PDB file of C-alpha atoms in Angstrom:
ATOM      1  CA  UNK Y  18     -16.486   8.192  -0.223  1.00  0.00           C
ATOM      2  CA  UNK Y  19     -12.899   8.742   0.777  1.00  0.00           C
ATOM      3  CA  UNK Y  20     -12.127   7.200   4.129  1.00  0.00           C
ATOM      4  CA  UNK Y  21      -8.589   8.588   4.154  1.00  0.00           C
ATOM      5  CA  UNK Y  22      -7.685  12.090   3.061  1.00  0.00           C
ATOM      6  CA  UNK Y  23      -4.276  13.584   2.545  1.00  0.00           C
ATOM      7  CA  UNK Y  24      -5.274  17.103   1.666  1.00  0.00           C
ATOM      8  CA  UNK Y  25      -1.881  18.374   0.582  1.00  0.00           C
ATOM      9  CA  UNK Y  26      -0.970  16.829  -2.780  1.00  0.00           C
ATOM     10  CA  UNK Y  27       2.513  18.269  -2.528  1.00  0.00           C
ATOM     11  CA  UNK Y  28       4.887  19.824  -0.022  1.00  0.00           C
ATOM     12  CA  UNK Y  29       8.226  21.511  -0.539  1.00  0.00           C
ATOM     13  CA  UNK Y  30      10.696  21.848   2.339  1.00  0.00           C
ATOM     14  CA  UNK Y  31      14.279  23.022   2.646  1.00  0.00           C
ATOM     15  CA  UNK Y  32      16.925  20.517   3.630  1.00  0.00           C
ATOM     16  CA  UNK Y  33      17.430  20.444   7.382  1.00  0.00           C
ATOM     17  CA  UNK Y  34      13.968  21.801   8.192  1.00  0.00           C
ATOM     18  CA  UNK Y  35      10.954  19.889   9.470  1.00  0.00           C
ATOM     19  CA  UNK Y  36       8.497  18.208   7.087  1.00  0.00           C
ATOM     20  CA  UNK Y  37       4.950  17.706   8.381  1.00  0.00           C
ATOM     21  CA  UNK Y  38       2.593  15.490   6.429  1.00  0.00           C
ATOM     22  CA  UNK Y  39      -1.039  15.279   7.478  1.00  0.00           C
ATOM     23  CA  UNK Y  40      -3.734  12.651   7.182  1.00  0.00           C
ATOM     24  CA  UNK Y  41      -7.411  12.657   8.160  1.00  0.00           C
ATOM     25  CA  UNK Y  42      -9.677   9.639   8.326  1.00  0.00           C
ATOM     26  CA  UNK Y  43     -13.366   9.061   8.809  1.00  0.00           C
ATOM     27  CA  UNK Y  44     -13.665   5.376   9.790  1.00  0.00           C
ATOM     28  CA  UNK Y  45     -13.701   5.059  13.580  1.00  0.00           C
ATOM     29  CA  UNK Y  46     -12.958   1.323  13.233  1.00  0.00           C
ATOM     30  CA  UNK Y  47      -9.382   2.070  12.156  1.00  0.00           C
ATOM     31  CA  UNK Y  48      -7.059   1.154  15.016  1.00  0.00           C
ATOM     32  CA  UNK Y  49      -3.651   0.823  13.383  1.00  0.00           C
ATOM     33  CA  UNK Y  50      -2.021   3.416  11.197  1.00  0.00           C
ATOM     34  CA  UNK Y  51       0.915   3.017   8.847  1.00  0.00           C
ATOM     35  CA  UNK Y  52       2.962   5.394   6.736  1.00  0.00           C
ATOM     36  CA  UNK Y  53       4.606   4.322   3.508  1.00  0.00           C
ATOM     37  CA  UNK Y  54       7.107   6.060   1.273  1.00  0.00           C
ATOM     38  CA  UNK Y  55       7.085   5.485  -2.463  1.00  0.00           C
ATOM     39  CA  UNK Y  56       9.664   6.284  -5.103  1.00  0.00           C
ATOM     40  CA  UNK Y  57       8.700   6.244  -8.806  1.00  0.00           C
ATOM     41  CA  UNK Y  58       8.537   2.783 -10.386  1.00  0.00           C
ATOM     42  CA  UNK Y  59       8.927   1.074  -6.985  1.00  0.00           C
ATOM     43  CA  UNK Y  60       6.500  -0.441  -4.529  1.00  0.00           C
ATOM     44  CA  UNK Y  61       5.637   1.379  -1.291  1.00  0.00           C
ATOM     45  CA  UNK Y  62       8.192   1.018   1.507  1.00  0.00           C
ATOM     46  CA  UNK Y  63       6.973   0.736   5.092  1.00  0.00           C
ATOM     47  CA  UNK Y  64       8.170   3.667   7.173  1.00  0.00           C
ATOM     48  CA  UNK Y  65       6.542   3.814  10.596  1.00  0.00           C
ATOM     49  CA  UNK Y  66       3.312   2.814  12.312  1.00  0.00           C
ATOM     50  CA  UNK Y  67       1.249   3.629  15.360  1.00  0.00           C
ATOM     51  CA  UNK Y  68      -1.415   1.772  17.276  1.00  0.00           C
ATOM     52  CA  UNK Y  69      -4.575   3.541  18.421  1.00  0.00           C
ATOM     53  CA  UNK Y  70      -3.564   2.957  22.041  1.00  0.00           C
ATOM     54  CA  UNK Y  71      -0.688   5.409  21.569  1.00  0.00           C
ATOM     55  CA  UNK Y  72      -0.557   9.037  20.558  1.00  0.00           C
ATOM     56  CA  UNK Y  73       3.068   9.171  19.458  1.00  0.00           C
ATOM     57  CA  UNK Y  74       5.648   6.847  17.976  1.00  0.00           C
ATOM     58  CA  UNK Y  75       9.192   7.811  17.114  1.00  0.00           C
ATOM     59  CA  UNK Y  76      11.818   6.128  14.987  1.00  0.00           C
ATOM     60  CA  UNK Y  77      14.954   8.111  14.303  1.00  0.00           C
ATOM     61  CA  UNK Y  78      14.080  11.188  12.241  1.00  0.00           C
ATOM     62  CA  UNK Y  79      10.459  10.067  11.860  1.00  0.00           C
ATOM     63  CA  UNK Y  80       7.687  10.679  14.377  1.00  0.00           C
ATOM     64  CA  UNK Y  81       4.013   9.917  13.924  1.00  0.00           C
ATOM     65  CA  UNK Y  82       1.359  11.635  16.045  1.00  0.00           C
ATOM     66  CA  UNK Y  83      -2.189  10.364  16.398  1.00  0.00           C
ATOM     67  CA  UNK Y  84      -5.177  12.402  17.563  1.00  0.00           C
ATOM     68  CA  UNK Y  85      -8.028   9.895  17.752  1.00  0.00           C
ATOM     69  CA  UNK Y  86     -10.695  12.370  18.775  1.00  0.00           C
ATOM     70  CA  UNK Y  87      -9.938  14.486  15.721  1.00  0.00           C
ATOM     71  CA  UNK Y  88      -9.333  11.417  13.522  1.00  0.00           C
ATOM     72  CA  UNK Y  89      -6.083  12.986  12.456  1.00  0.00           C
ATOM     73  CA  UNK Y  90      -2.508  11.828  12.225  1.00  0.00           C
ATOM     74  CA  UNK Y  91       0.679  13.479  11.122  1.00  0.00           C
ATOM     75  CA  UNK Y  92       4.159  12.395  10.150  1.00  0.00           C
ATOM     76  CA  UNK Y  93       7.072  14.603  11.146  1.00  0.00           C
ATOM     77  CA  UNK Y  94      10.449  14.256   9.496  1.00  0.00           C
ATOM     78  CA  UNK Y  95      13.295  16.163  11.077  1.00  0.00           C
ATOM     79  CA  UNK Y  96      15.772  17.062   9.791  1.00  0.00           C
ATOM     80  CA  UNK Y  97      14.542  16.608   6.242  1.00  0.00           C
ATOM     81  CA  UNK Y  98      17.047  15.284   3.716  1.00  0.00           C
ATOM     82  CA  UNK Y  99      16.997  15.314  -0.099  1.00  0.00           C
ATOM     83  CA  UNK Y 100      16.681  11.501  -0.070  1.00  0.00           C
ATOM     84  CA  UNK Y 101      13.332  11.911   1.681  1.00  0.00           C
ATOM     85  CA  UNK Y 102      11.863  13.289  -1.542  1.00  0.00           C
ATOM     86  CA  UNK Y 103       9.118  10.801  -2.424  1.00  0.00           C
ATOM     87  CA  UNK Y 104       5.361  10.295  -2.237  1.00  0.00           C
ATOM     88  CA  UNK Y 105       4.143   9.528   1.273  1.00  0.00           C
ATOM     89  CA  UNK Y 106       0.992   7.513   1.882  1.00  0.00           C
ATOM     90  CA  UNK Y 107      -1.058   7.297   5.017  1.00  0.00           C
ATOM     91  CA  UNK Y 108      -2.614   3.805   5.315  1.00  0.00           C
ATOM     92  CA  UNK Y 109      -4.873   3.013   8.260  1.00  0.00           C
ATOM     93  CA  UNK Y 110      -6.456  -0.345   8.895  1.00  0.00           C
ATOM     94  CA  UNK Y 111      -8.813  -2.190  11.186  1.00  0.00           C
ATOM     95  CA  UNK Y 112      -6.569  -4.770  12.813  1.00  0.00           C
ATOM     96  CA  UNK Y 113      -9.423  -7.279  12.716  1.00  0.00           C
ATOM     97  CA  UNK Y 114      -9.738  -6.822   8.964  1.00  0.00           C
ATOM     98  CA  UNK Y 115      -6.308  -6.603   7.442  1.00  0.00           C
ATOM     99  CA  UNK Y 116      -6.512  -4.676   4.142  1.00  0.00           C
ATOM    100  CA  UNK Y 117      -4.890  -1.267   4.211  1.00  0.00           C
ATOM    101  CA  UNK Y 118      -6.862   1.777   3.084  1.00  0.00           C
ATOM    102  CA  UNK Y 119      -4.568   4.288   1.429  1.00  0.00           C
ATOM    103  CA  UNK Y 120      -4.844   8.028   1.023  1.00  0.00           C
ATOM    104  CA  UNK Y 121      -3.925   9.621  -2.299  1.00  0.00           C
ATOM    105  CA  UNK Y 122      -0.495  10.551  -1.045  1.00  0.00           C
ATOM    106  CA  UNK Y 123       1.559  13.695  -0.541  1.00  0.00           C
ATOM    107  CA  UNK Y 124       4.560  14.355  -2.759  1.00  0.00           C
ATOM    108  CA  UNK Y 125       7.406  15.700  -0.611  1.00  0.00           C
ATOM    109  CA  UNK Y 126      10.255  17.578  -2.232  1.00  0.00           C
ATOM    110  CA  UNK Y 127      13.246  18.374  -0.049  1.00  0.00           C
ATOM    111  CA  UNK Y 128      15.326  21.104  -1.594  1.00  0.00           C
ATOM    112  CA  UNK Y 129      19.047  21.225  -0.915  1.00  0.00           C
TER     113      UNK Y 129
ATOM    114  CA  UNK J  21      15.448 -12.671   2.833  1.00  0.00           C
ATOM    115  CA  UNK J  22      15.100 -11.029  -0.566  1.00  0.00           C
ATOM    116  CA  UNK J  23      11.775  -9.338   0.035  1.00  0.00           C
ATOM    117  CA  UNK J  24       8.632  -9.596  -2.055  1.00  0.00           C
ATOM    118  CA  UNK J  25       9.245 -10.198  -5.745  1.00  0.00           C
ATOM    119  CA  UNK J  26       6.872  -9.718  -8.660  1.00  0.00           C
ATOM    120  CA  UNK J  27       7.081 -10.816 -12.264  1.00  0.00           C
ATOM    121  CA  UNK J  28       6.957  -9.480 -14.838  1.00  0.00           C
ATOM    122  CA  UNK J  29       7.826  -5.896 -13.928  1.00  0.00           C
ATOM    123  CA  UNK J  30       6.163  -4.565 -17.056  1.00  0.00           C
ATOM    124  CA  UNK J  31       3.505  -6.010 -19.320  1.00  0.00           C
ATOM    125  CA  UNK J  32       2.046  -4.493 -22.485  1.00  0.00           C
ATOM    126  CA  UNK J  33      -0.929  -6.290 -23.930  1.00  0.00           C
ATOM    127  CA  UNK J  34      -3.679  -5.690 -26.432  1.00  0.00           C
ATOM    128  CA  UNK J  35      -7.249  -5.249 -25.349  1.00  0.00           C
ATOM    129  CA  UNK J  36      -9.029  -8.567 -25.051  1.00  0.00           C
ATOM    130  CA  UNK J  37      -5.939 -10.609 -24.213  1.00  0.00           C
ATOM    131  CA  UNK J  38      -5.420 -12.480 -20.943  1.00  0.00           C
ATOM    132  CA  UNK J  39      -2.504 -11.693 -18.649  1.00  0.00           C
ATOM    133  CA  UNK J  40      -1.104 -13.380 -15.552  1.00  0.00           C
ATOM    134  CA  UNK J  41       1.144 -11.892 -12.897  1.00  0.00           C
ATOM    135  CA  UNK J  42       3.137 -13.702 -10.255  1.00  0.00           C
ATOM    136  CA  UNK J  43       4.041 -12.698  -6.704  1.00  0.00           C
ATOM    137  CA  UNK J  44       6.537 -14.410  -4.410  1.00  0.00           C
ATOM    138  CA  UNK J  45       6.100 -13.207  -0.816  1.00  0.00           C
ATOM    139  CA  UNK J  46       8.648 -13.055   1.969  1.00  0.00           C
ATOM    140  CA  UNK J  47       9.173 -16.718   2.811  1.00  0.00           C
ATOM    141  CA  UNK J  48       7.887 -16.773   6.396  1.00  0.00           C
ATOM    142  CA  UNK J  49       4.830 -14.598   5.682  1.00  0.00           C
ATOM    143  CA  UNK J  50       1.497 -16.398   5.580  1.00  0.00           C
ATOM    144  CA  UNK J  51      -0.610 -13.466   4.378  1.00  0.00           C
ATOM    145  CA  UNK J  52      -0.461 -12.191   0.815  1.00  0.00           C
ATOM    146  CA  UNK J  53      -2.308  -9.202  -0.625  1.00  0.00           C
ATOM    147  CA  UNK J  54      -2.966  -7.766  -4.062  1.00  0.00           C
ATOM    148  CA  UNK J  55      -3.509  -4.050  -4.591  1.00  0.00           C
ATOM    149  CA  UNK J  56      -3.900  -1.907  -7.694  1.00  0.00           C
ATOM    150  CA  UNK J  57      -2.638   1.655  -8.103  1.00  0.00           C
ATOM    151  CA  UNK J  58      -3.641   4.058 -10.843  1.00  0.00           C
ATOM    152  CA  UNK J  59      -2.128   7.448 -11.575  1.00  0.00           C
ATOM    153  CA  UNK J  60      -2.672   9.999  -8.830  1.00  0.00           C
ATOM    154  CA  UNK J  61      -4.292   7.512  -6.480  1.00  0.00           C
ATOM    155  CA  UNK J  62      -3.127   5.464  -3.567  1.00  0.00           C
ATOM    156  CA  UNK J  63      -3.066   1.675  -3.828  1.00  0.00           C
ATOM    157  CA  UNK J  64      -6.518   0.064  -3.670  1.00  0.00           C
ATOM    158  CA  UNK J  65      -7.105  -3.344  -2.114  1.00  0.00           C
ATOM    159  CA  UNK J  66      -8.116  -6.175  -4.437  1.00  0.00           C
ATOM    160  CA  UNK J  67      -7.871  -9.429  -2.466  1.00  0.00           C
ATOM    161  CA  UNK J  68      -5.901 -11.272   0.182  1.00  0.00           C
ATOM    162  CA  UNK J  69      -4.929 -14.787   1.194  1.00  0.00           C
ATOM    163  CA  UNK J  70      -4.025 -16.384   4.465  1.00  0.00           C
ATOM    164  CA  UNK J  71      -1.994 -19.421   3.480  1.00  0.00           C
ATOM    165  CA  UNK J  72      -3.900 -20.858   0.504  1.00  0.00           C
ATOM    166  CA  UNK J  73      -7.326 -19.551   1.530  1.00  0.00           C
ATOM    167  CA  UNK J  74      -8.647 -16.439  -0.214  1.00  0.00           C
ATOM    168  CA  UNK J  75     -10.277 -14.610   2.676  1.00  0.00           C
ATOM    169  CA  UNK J  76     -11.507 -11.382   1.157  1.00  0.00           C
ATOM    170  CA  UNK J  77     -12.179  -9.889  -2.260  1.00  0.00           C
ATOM    171  CA  UNK J  78     -12.850  -6.243  -2.985  1.00  0.00           C
ATOM    172  CA  UNK J  79     -15.806  -5.206  -5.130  1.00  0.00           C
ATOM    173  CA  UNK J  80     -13.097  -3.833  -7.447  1.00  0.00           C
ATOM    174  CA  UNK J  81     -12.264  -7.428  -8.352  1.00  0.00           C
ATOM    175  CA  UNK J  82     -14.628  -8.051 -11.247  1.00  0.00           C
ATOM    176  CA  UNK J  83     -15.326 -11.545 -12.535  1.00  0.00           C
ATOM    177  CA  UNK J  84     -12.572 -11.059 -15.135  1.00  0.00           C
ATOM    178  CA  UNK J  85     -10.031 -11.146 -12.307  1.00  0.00           C
ATOM    179  CA  UNK J  86      -8.982 -14.292 -10.495  1.00  0.00           C
ATOM    180  CA  UNK J  87      -6.275 -14.867  -7.939  1.00  0.00           C
ATOM    181  CA  UNK J  88      -4.812 -18.070  -6.583  1.00  0.00           C
ATOM    182  CA  UNK J  89      -2.287 -19.129  -4.015  1.00  0.00           C
ATOM    183  CA  UNK J  90      -2.258 -22.879  -4.545  1.00  0.00           C
ATOM    184  CA  UNK J  91       0.274 -24.026  -1.959  1.00  0.00           C
ATOM    185  CA  UNK J  92       0.255 -21.057   0.330  1.00  0.00           C
ATOM    186  CA  UNK J  93       3.485 -19.750  -1.145  1.00  0.00           C
ATOM    187  CA  UNK J  94       3.495 -17.746  -4.404  1.00  0.00           C
ATOM    188  CA  UNK J  95       0.334 -16.239  -5.854  1.00  0.00           C
ATOM    189  CA  UNK J  96      -0.913 -15.469  -9.345  1.00  0.00           C
ATOM    190  CA  UNK J  97      -3.337 -12.789 -10.474  1.00  0.00           C
ATOM    191  CA  UNK J  98      -5.004 -13.350 -13.831  1.00  0.00           C
ATOM    192  CA  UNK J  99      -6.989 -10.796 -15.788  1.00  0.00           C
ATOM    193  CA  UNK J 100      -9.102 -12.159 -18.615  1.00  0.00           C
ATOM    194  CA  UNK J 101     -10.258 -10.127 -21.620  1.00  0.00           C
ATOM    195  CA  UNK J 102      -8.241  -7.101 -20.580  1.00  0.00           C
ATOM    196  CA  UNK J 103      -9.706  -3.623 -20.994  1.00  0.00           C
ATOM    197  CA  UNK J 104      -7.939  -0.270 -21.222  1.00  0.00           C
ATOM    198  CA  UNK J 105      -9.243   0.570 -17.767  1.00  0.00           C
ATOM    199  CA  UNK J 106      -7.173  -2.304 -16.373  1.00  0.00           C
ATOM    200  CA  UNK J 107      -3.989  -0.335 -17.091  1.00  0.00           C
ATOM    201  CA  UNK J 108      -2.423   0.198 -13.682  1.00  0.00           C
ATOM    202  CA  UNK J 109       0.367  -0.839 -11.332  1.00  0.00           C
ATOM    203  CA  UNK J 110      -0.459  -4.154  -9.659  1.00  0.00           C
ATOM    204  CA  UNK J 111       1.164  -4.449  -6.269  1.00  0.00           C
ATOM    205  CA  UNK J 112       1.646  -7.497  -4.100  1.00  0.00           C
ATOM    206  CA  UNK J 113       2.350  -7.346  -0.369  1.00  0.00           C
ATOM    207  CA  UNK J 114       2.913  -9.907   2.356  1.00  0.00           C
ATOM    208  CA  UNK J 115       2.749  -9.968   6.132  1.00  0.00           C
ATOM    209  CA  UNK J 116       2.819 -12.276   9.120  1.00  0.00           C
ATOM    210  CA  UNK J 117      -0.398 -13.023  10.943  1.00  0.00           C
ATOM    211  CA  UNK J 118       1.257 -12.669  14.338  1.00  0.00           C
ATOM    212  CA  UNK J 119      -0.251 -10.962  17.346  1.00  0.00           C
ATOM    213  CA  UNK J 120      -0.050  -7.215  16.920  1.00  0.00           C
ATOM    214  CA  UNK J 121       1.956  -7.441  13.691  1.00  0.00           C
ATOM    215  CA  UNK J 122       0.233  -5.604  10.891  1.00  0.00           C
ATOM    216  CA  UNK J 123       2.948  -4.172   8.676  1.00  0.00           C
ATOM    217  CA  UNK J 124       2.658  -5.199   5.052  1.00  0.00           C
ATOM    218  CA  UNK J 125       5.742  -5.327   2.839  1.00  0.00           C
ATOM    219  CA  UNK J 126       5.327  -4.558  -0.823  1.00  0.00           C
ATOM    220  CA  UNK J 127       6.986  -5.844  -3.957  1.00  0.00           C
ATOM    221  CA  UNK J 128       8.103  -3.569  -6.809  1.00  0.00           C
ATOM    222  CA  UNK J 129       4.853  -4.021  -8.703  1.00  0.00           C
ATOM    223  CA  UNK J 130       3.868  -5.056 -12.217  1.00  0.00           C
ATOM    224  CA  UNK J 131       2.947  -2.204 -14.521  1.00  0.00           C
ATOM    225  CA  UNK J 132       0.245  -3.253 -16.975  1.00  0.00           C
ATOM    226  CA  UNK J 133      -0.473  -1.259 -20.104  1.00  0.00           C
ATOM    227  CA  UNK J 134      -3.460  -2.294 -22.191  1.00  0.00           C
ATOM    228  CA  UNK J 135      -3.416  -0.865 -25.723  1.00  0.00           C
TER     229      UNK J 135
END
């Protein structure tokens, strides 16, 4: 059973526009949510996180929104840049039990 | 701070051979994790250490896999009698066990190919 679902395997966006990546989860014990970016042949790079006590966290061009009642979070990138082209993983966790649970990822392509 | 390092970056081995991977975490991090990633999937948790104690092992970690972190610094992951299904990217991550700090920082991974 998949606890974390990223239902869009791929997303293509024009440079300068907004990219929205979505993530749904089923485990109500998750209380901390991280997003990672991954380039080919590299390890995942931490991008941004949000605690369950918040519904929004912003860091530069990246904003994460959390809707706990819907068990849904989204990552907004604006404006999108070609260097943002990568696979993005949603990775929630239960802060009392530290392993991350990853989704399958969404491949973002930003077209110049 | 040079980040998490992993060696080797690539390993090709024949089925039935043993392999060992090494991970050096960020120096001040006391937690160290191993994950495995196969094509089209996200990383899957294998095991983690706090200092030298192995606190949790996934059911993915069969008895052919063993991990150690002898002095609470670097860690090794050994796979005995490798099988083709072990072909994957093996990722190591580290973090601090501070209050409210949960971000894990990953190394570049070791890609294992079993022929």
